Structures are given as structure tokens and as C-alpha cells.
Short mmCIF file of C-alpha atoms and ligand atoms in Angstrom, two decimals:
data_model
loop_
_atom_site.label_atom_id
_atom_site.label_comp_id
_atom_site.label_asym_id
_atom_site.label_seq_id
_atom_site.Cartn_x
_atom_site.Cartn_y
_atom_site.Cartn_z
CA MET F 5 22.27 12.67 17.36
CA ALA F 6 22.40 10.59 14.22
CA THR F 7 23.64 7.61 16.21
CA ARG F 8 20.86 8.00 18.71
CA ALA F 9 18.25 8.17 15.97
CA ALA F 10 19.72 5.09 14.36
CA SER F 11 19.58 3.18 17.62
CA VAL F 12 15.97 4.26 18.14
CA ARG F 13 15.24 2.90 14.70
CA ASP F 14 17.03 -0.37 15.39
CA ALA F 15 15.26 -0.82 18.70
CA ALA F 16 11.90 -0.12 17.08
CA ILE F 17 12.56 -2.63 14.31
CA LYS F 18 13.66 -5.25 16.81
CA THR F 19 10.59 -4.73 18.99
CA GLY F 20 8.46 -4.83 15.87
CA GLU F 21 9.88 -8.16 14.83
CA THR F 22 9.25 -9.65 18.26
CA CYS F 23 5.67 -8.40 18.10
CA ALA F 24 5.25 -9.87 14.63
CA THR F 25 6.18 -13.30 15.95
CA LYS F 26 3.62 -12.96 18.74
CA LEU F 27 1.02 -11.85 16.22
CA GLN F 28 1.68 -14.96 14.20
CA ASP F 29 0.73 -16.95 17.31
CA GLY F 30 -2.41 -14.84 17.51
CA LEU F 31 -3.26 -15.60 13.89
CA THR F 32 -2.77 -19.31 14.52
CA THR F 33 -5.18 -19.05 17.44
CA THR F 34 -7.65 -17.27 15.18
CA THR F 35 -7.42 -20.09 12.63
CA GLN F 36 -8.01 -22.64 15.38
CA THR F 37 -10.98 -20.65 16.64
CA PHE F 38 -12.45 -20.67 13.12
CA ALA F 39 -12.10 -24.45 13.07
CA ALA F 40 -13.65 -24.79 16.54
CA LEU F 41 -16.61 -22.62 15.51
CA MET F 42 -17.18 -24.70 12.40
CA THR F 43 -17.01 -27.94 14.39
CA GLN F 44 -19.62 -26.47 16.71
CA ALA F 45 -21.80 -25.59 13.72
CA GLU F 46 -21.53 -29.13 12.33
CA GLU F 47 -22.52 -30.52 15.73
CA ILE F 48 -25.52 -28.21 15.90
CA ASN F 49 -26.53 -29.39 12.45
CA ARG F 50 -26.11 -33.02 13.48
CA ASP F 51 -28.42 -32.51 16.47
CA ARG F 52 -30.86 -30.59 14.32
CA ALA F 53 -33.80 -32.97 14.79
CA GLU F 54 -33.31 -32.99 18.54
CA LEU F 55 -32.88 -29.23 18.85
CA GLY F 56 -35.75 -28.31 16.58
CA GLU F 57 -35.55 -26.02 13.56
CA GLU F 58 -35.97 -22.76 15.44
CA ALA F 59 -33.26 -23.41 18.02
CA THR F 60 -30.94 -24.73 15.31
CA LEU F 61 -31.28 -21.58 13.26
CA LYS F 62 -30.77 -19.43 16.33
CA LEU F 63 -27.56 -21.25 17.22
CA LEU F 64 -26.28 -21.17 13.65
CA THR F 65 -27.00 -17.46 13.44
CA LYS F 66 -24.86 -17.05 16.52
CA CYS F 67 -22.07 -19.04 14.87
CA GLN F 68 -22.35 -16.77 11.86
CA ALA F 69 -22.01 -13.66 14.01
CA ASN F 70 -18.97 -15.18 15.71
CA VAL F 71 -17.33 -16.04 12.40
CA ARG F 72 -18.01 -12.52 11.18
CA ALA F 73 -16.46 -11.00 14.31
CA LEU F 74 -13.50 -13.33 14.02
CA CYS F 75 -12.96 -12.19 10.43
CA MET F 76 -12.59 -8.64 11.73
CA VAL F 77 -10.09 -9.80 14.32
CA GLU F 78 -8.15 -11.66 11.65
CA ALA F 79 -8.06 -8.66 9.32
CA GLN F 80 -6.77 -6.49 12.16
CA GLN F 81 -4.14 -9.05 13.08
CA GLN F 82 -3.02 -9.26 9.47
CA ALA F 83 -2.85 -5.49 9.20
CA HIS F 84 -0.79 -5.30 12.39
CA LYS F 85 1.52 -7.96 11.07
CA SER F 86 1.98 -6.23 7.72
CA SER F 87 2.72 -2.93 9.45
CA LEU F 88 5.27 -4.49 11.77
CA ALA F 89 6.90 -6.46 8.99
CA GLY F 90 7.14 -3.28 6.94
CA LEU F 91 8.88 -1.27 9.66
CA ARG F 92 12.33 -1.88 8.21
CA THR F 93 11.36 -0.35 4.88
CA GLU F 94 8.81 2.17 6.08
CA LEU F 95 10.69 3.79 8.96
CA PRO F 96 12.67 6.86 7.96
CA GLU F 97 16.45 6.61 8.42
CA GLU F 98 16.44 9.05 11.30
CA VAL F 99 13.49 8.70 13.56
CA VAL F 100 12.89 10.22 16.98
CA PRO F 101 10.77 8.37 19.55
CA ALA F 102 8.04 11.00 19.35
CA GLU F 103 7.60 10.34 15.66
CA LEU F 104 7.60 6.58 15.95
CA GLN F 105 4.01 6.33 17.06
CA ARG F 106 2.77 8.54 14.26
CA VAL F 107 4.68 6.60 11.60
CA PHE F 108 3.33 3.33 12.93
CA ALA F 109 -0.23 4.61 13.22
CA GLU F 110 -0.15 5.76 9.60
CA SER F 111 1.27 2.47 8.44
CA LEU F 112 -1.35 0.53 10.40
CA LYS F 113 -4.14 2.61 8.92
CA LYS F 114 -2.87 1.97 5.41
CA HIS F 115 -2.56 -1.77 5.96
CA THR F 116 -5.94 -2.00 7.70
CA GLU F 117 -7.59 -0.34 4.71
CA ALA F 118 -5.84 -2.73 2.35
CA HIS F 119 -6.82 -5.83 4.33
CA ALA F 120 -10.38 -4.66 4.92
CA SER F 121 -10.95 -4.06 1.21
CA LYS F 122 -9.68 -7.55 0.38
CA ALA F 123 -11.67 -9.44 3.00
CA ASP F 124 -14.97 -10.55 1.51
CA VAL F 125 -16.44 -12.09 4.62
CA ASP F 126 -19.59 -13.43 2.98
CA GLN F 127 -17.61 -15.36 0.39
CA ARG F 128 -15.46 -17.12 2.96
CA ARG F 129 -15.68 -20.89 3.00
CA GLU F 130 -16.90 -20.78 6.62
CA MET F 131 -19.71 -18.36 5.84
CA ARG F 132 -20.79 -20.31 2.76
CA ARG F 133 -20.90 -23.49 4.80
CA LEU F 134 -22.93 -21.82 7.55
CA ARG F 135 -25.42 -20.51 5.01
CA ALA F 136 -25.75 -23.99 3.58
CA LEU F 137 -26.36 -25.40 7.07
CA MET F 138 -28.96 -22.73 7.81
CA THR F 139 -30.89 -23.34 4.63
CA GLY F 140 -30.69 -27.08 5.15
CA GLU F 141 -28.85 -27.55 1.87
CA ALA F 142 -25.99 -29.25 3.60
CA ALA F 143 -27.24 -32.79 3.30
CA GLU F 144 -23.90 -33.88 1.89
CA GLU F 145 -21.03 -34.62 4.21
CA GLY F 146 -18.08 -32.29 4.51
CA MET F 147 -17.39 -28.82 3.26
CA ASP F 148 -19.21 -27.89 0.13
CA GLU F 149 -16.85 -26.12 -2.25
CA GLY F 150 -19.25 -26.15 -5.17
CA GLY F 151 -20.89 -23.15 -6.74
CA ASP F 152 -23.78 -21.57 -4.92
CA GLU F 153 -27.14 -22.02 -6.55
CA GLY F 154 -28.38 -18.73 -5.22
CA ASP F 155 -32.03 -19.65 -5.65
CA ASP F 156 -32.76 -19.70 -1.95
CA ASP F 157 -34.26 -16.66 -0.25
CA VAL F 158 -31.69 -16.45 2.52
CA MET F 159 -28.89 -16.90 0.03
CA MET F 160 -30.34 -14.28 -2.28
CA THR F 161 -30.53 -11.74 0.51
CA GLN F 162 -26.97 -12.43 1.59
CA GLN F 163 -25.82 -12.25 -2.01
CA THR F 164 -27.60 -9.00 -2.68
CA ILE F 165 -26.17 -7.42 0.43
CA THR F 166 -22.70 -8.50 -0.68
CA ASN F 167 -23.33 -6.97 -4.08
CA ILE F 168 -24.16 -3.53 -2.76
CA LYS F 169 -21.42 -3.49 -0.15
CA CYS F 170 -18.70 -0.88 -0.44
CA PRO F 171 -15.54 -2.95 -1.00
CA ILE F 172 -13.52 -0.46 1.05
CA LEU F 173 -15.75 -0.05 4.09
CA GLN F 174 -17.56 -3.40 3.92
CA MET F 175 -20.86 -1.63 4.54
CA PRO F 176 -23.94 -1.55 2.31
CA MET F 177 -24.02 1.48 0.03
CA ARG F 178 -27.00 3.84 0.03
CA PRO F 179 -28.80 5.78 -2.72
CA SER F 180 -27.55 9.12 -1.36
CA GLY F 181 -25.26 10.65 1.23
CA ASP F 182 -21.71 9.60 2.06
CA MET F 183 -22.40 5.94 1.26
CA ARG F 184 -23.58 6.66 -2.31
CA PRO F 185 -21.85 4.59 -5.00
CA MET F 186 -19.11 6.21 -7.10
CA THR F 187 -17.10 4.94 -10.06
CA PRO F 188 -14.12 6.34 -12.01
CA LYS F 189 -15.23 8.15 -15.16
CA THR F 190 -12.74 6.36 -17.42
CA GLY F 191 -10.09 3.67 -17.46
CA HIS F 192 -11.78 1.19 -15.10
CA ALA F 193 -14.13 -1.76 -15.37
CA SER F 194 -17.78 -1.00 -14.67
CA SER F 195 -17.42 -3.18 -11.58
CA CYS F 196 -15.03 -0.66 -9.99
CA VAL F 197 -17.63 0.82 -7.67
CA TYR F 198 -17.18 2.03 -4.10
CA SER F 199 -18.86 4.36 -1.65
CA PHE F 200 -18.07 8.06 -1.73
CA GLN F 201 -16.92 7.87 1.87
CA GLY F 202 -14.72 4.84 1.24
CA ILE F 203 -12.91 6.18 -1.81
CA SER F 204 -12.62 9.62 -0.21
CA SER F 205 -10.77 8.08 2.72
CA LEU F 206 -8.24 6.60 0.28
CA LEU F 207 -7.90 9.92 -1.55
CA LYS F 208 -7.33 11.93 1.60
CA ARG F 209 -3.58 12.04 1.23
CA GLY F 210 -3.21 12.66 -2.48
CA ALA F 211 -4.82 13.51 -5.78
CA SER F 212 -4.91 9.84 -6.76
CA CYS F 213 -4.79 6.35 -5.29
CA ASP F 214 -4.63 2.76 -6.49
CA CYS F 215 -8.01 1.31 -7.37
CA PRO F 216 -9.05 -0.80 -4.35
CA MET F 217 -10.74 -3.44 -6.51
CA ASN F 218 -8.94 -6.77 -6.69
CA GLY F 219 -7.25 -7.23 -10.03
CA CYS F 220 -7.58 -3.60 -11.10
CA ASN F 221 -4.27 -1.80 -11.49
CA ALA F 222 -5.61 1.56 -12.64
CA LYS F 223 -5.36 4.76 -10.63
CA VAL F 224 -8.36 6.55 -9.19
CA LEU F 225 -8.20 10.33 -9.58
CA LYS F 226 -9.77 12.65 -7.06
CA GLY F 227 -11.65 14.68 -9.67
CA GLY F 228 -12.40 11.69 -11.90
CA LEU F 229 -15.30 10.12 -10.05
CA VAL F 230 -18.91 10.04 -11.14
CA GLU F 231 -22.06 8.52 -9.71
CA ALA F 232 -22.29 4.77 -10.39
CA LYS F 233 -25.66 4.72 -12.15
CA GLU F 234 -26.12 0.95 -12.47
CA MET F 235 -25.26 0.33 -8.84
CA LEU F 236 -27.48 3.20 -7.77
CA LYS F 237 -30.38 1.53 -9.55
CA LYS F 238 -29.61 -1.77 -7.86
CA ILE F 239 -29.47 -0.18 -4.41
CA LYS F 240 -32.75 1.63 -4.94
CA GLU F 241 -34.44 -1.55 -6.13
CA MET F 242 -33.14 -3.42 -3.14
CA GLU F 243 -34.25 -0.78 -0.66
CA ASP F 244 -37.68 -0.75 -2.29
CA ASP F 245 -37.91 -4.52 -1.94
CA GLY F 246 -37.00 -4.30 1.71
CA GLU F 247 -39.81 -1.92 2.56
ZN1 ZN H 18 -10.57 -0.03 -10.95
#
């Protein structure tokens, strides 16, 4: 029995490694698609006068939606890759085929959460460039790596939405309900803020979890969360502005 389990494990690892190689091809394709989309956007911008402002903005908005969707694809591919690459260390010594799927599904979920919380789509170079093209601030040639001025209306809106986004779920937080902002009572920076739903999903399996904020190494305790007052104020202000 032990031998059989070991061979199941070996076969799974081998298959996983083959898949990981294929996924790498997929990621390369994704990178190429990003580049193709950006070339398209630059061409649209070049033909701006001919297309007219309205059509240009429409087309660029479409590019933006495509880049956003592609970011999701990329995050999923990366999560898949991490899960597959981790099989060797994450698979138990003796694993039966029936368990394999569950182990992998759990691993994938964990990696997807990790990648999703790291991906700040709006701060991507591609998205920044598209915003610059849309606002007509892209008079200069080439990719603009410089700091955003943030004084434009479109930019402000984008920025504000980014600011009230739950870093775990990548969705705007709300003043109440499951998407309300929470923060650890002690031991974290005041910028460690996430939605109730998001942090709850990370705390499902234990009494504590690593703080999902980049650069924060503190633990988040299940009972140690309080309402994030500052963020709450910001969200309310923003929702008031929008109405
Ligand atoms: Zn933290």
C-alpha cells in the first residue's frame, strides 16, 4: 500500500511539473497579449484626431477592460503555477488518488488568495499608461514611468477607487455589511485595512493568519479586529460624492 501511495505521489508530481511547463507557455502568451494590447492602444492614440475624441475614449476604455481581464488571467496562471510547483513540498508522503484533488484544490485556493492580494491592477504600468492616454496627458513618446500628478478627474476617481479597495478581494469596500473595512486592534500599521469578508476568508482555517498587506509581517488574530474608522470615513465621503 505504501508503495502504491508513493507511486501515486510521484506520478502526481511528474504530471504537475509537466503542467507547470505548459503554464509557463501560457504566461508568456499572456505577456505577449499585454504587449499587443498596449500597441493597439498606442495606435488608437496616434489616430486620435482621425477617430475623434469620443471614439478614441471608447476604444481605450475597451483596452482598459481587456488589460483588467488579462490581469485576472495572469493572476490565475501564476496561482496555478505556484500550486503545481509546490506539489513536491505540499503533498503528504502517502496520498491516495481520491485525496489528490482536495489537496490541490486547497493549495490552489491558498495561492490564488496570495496572488490576488498582491496584484494591484490599477497601479500596473499598462493601466497607468492607458489612463494617461485617456486623459490626453500622454503627449510624450513612450511609456511614462514618472509619478502621477493625480490632479485630473479621471485619475482622481481611479485613485480613490484603488484606495478603498479591499486588498484581499480587490473590490471596493462599503460602509457596512460584509465589505466593511476592518483593521487589527494592535501591532499593525494603520494602513493594514481589509474588508470583513476578505479577512474572514483568510481566517477560516485558523485563529490567526499572516497580514495580507505587502511588507507587513505581523499576524492577524481572529478576535483582534476592529472597525477601521479612518477608512470608513473615507468610504462614506466617497459614496456621498458619488450620489
Ligand atoms: Zn498588517
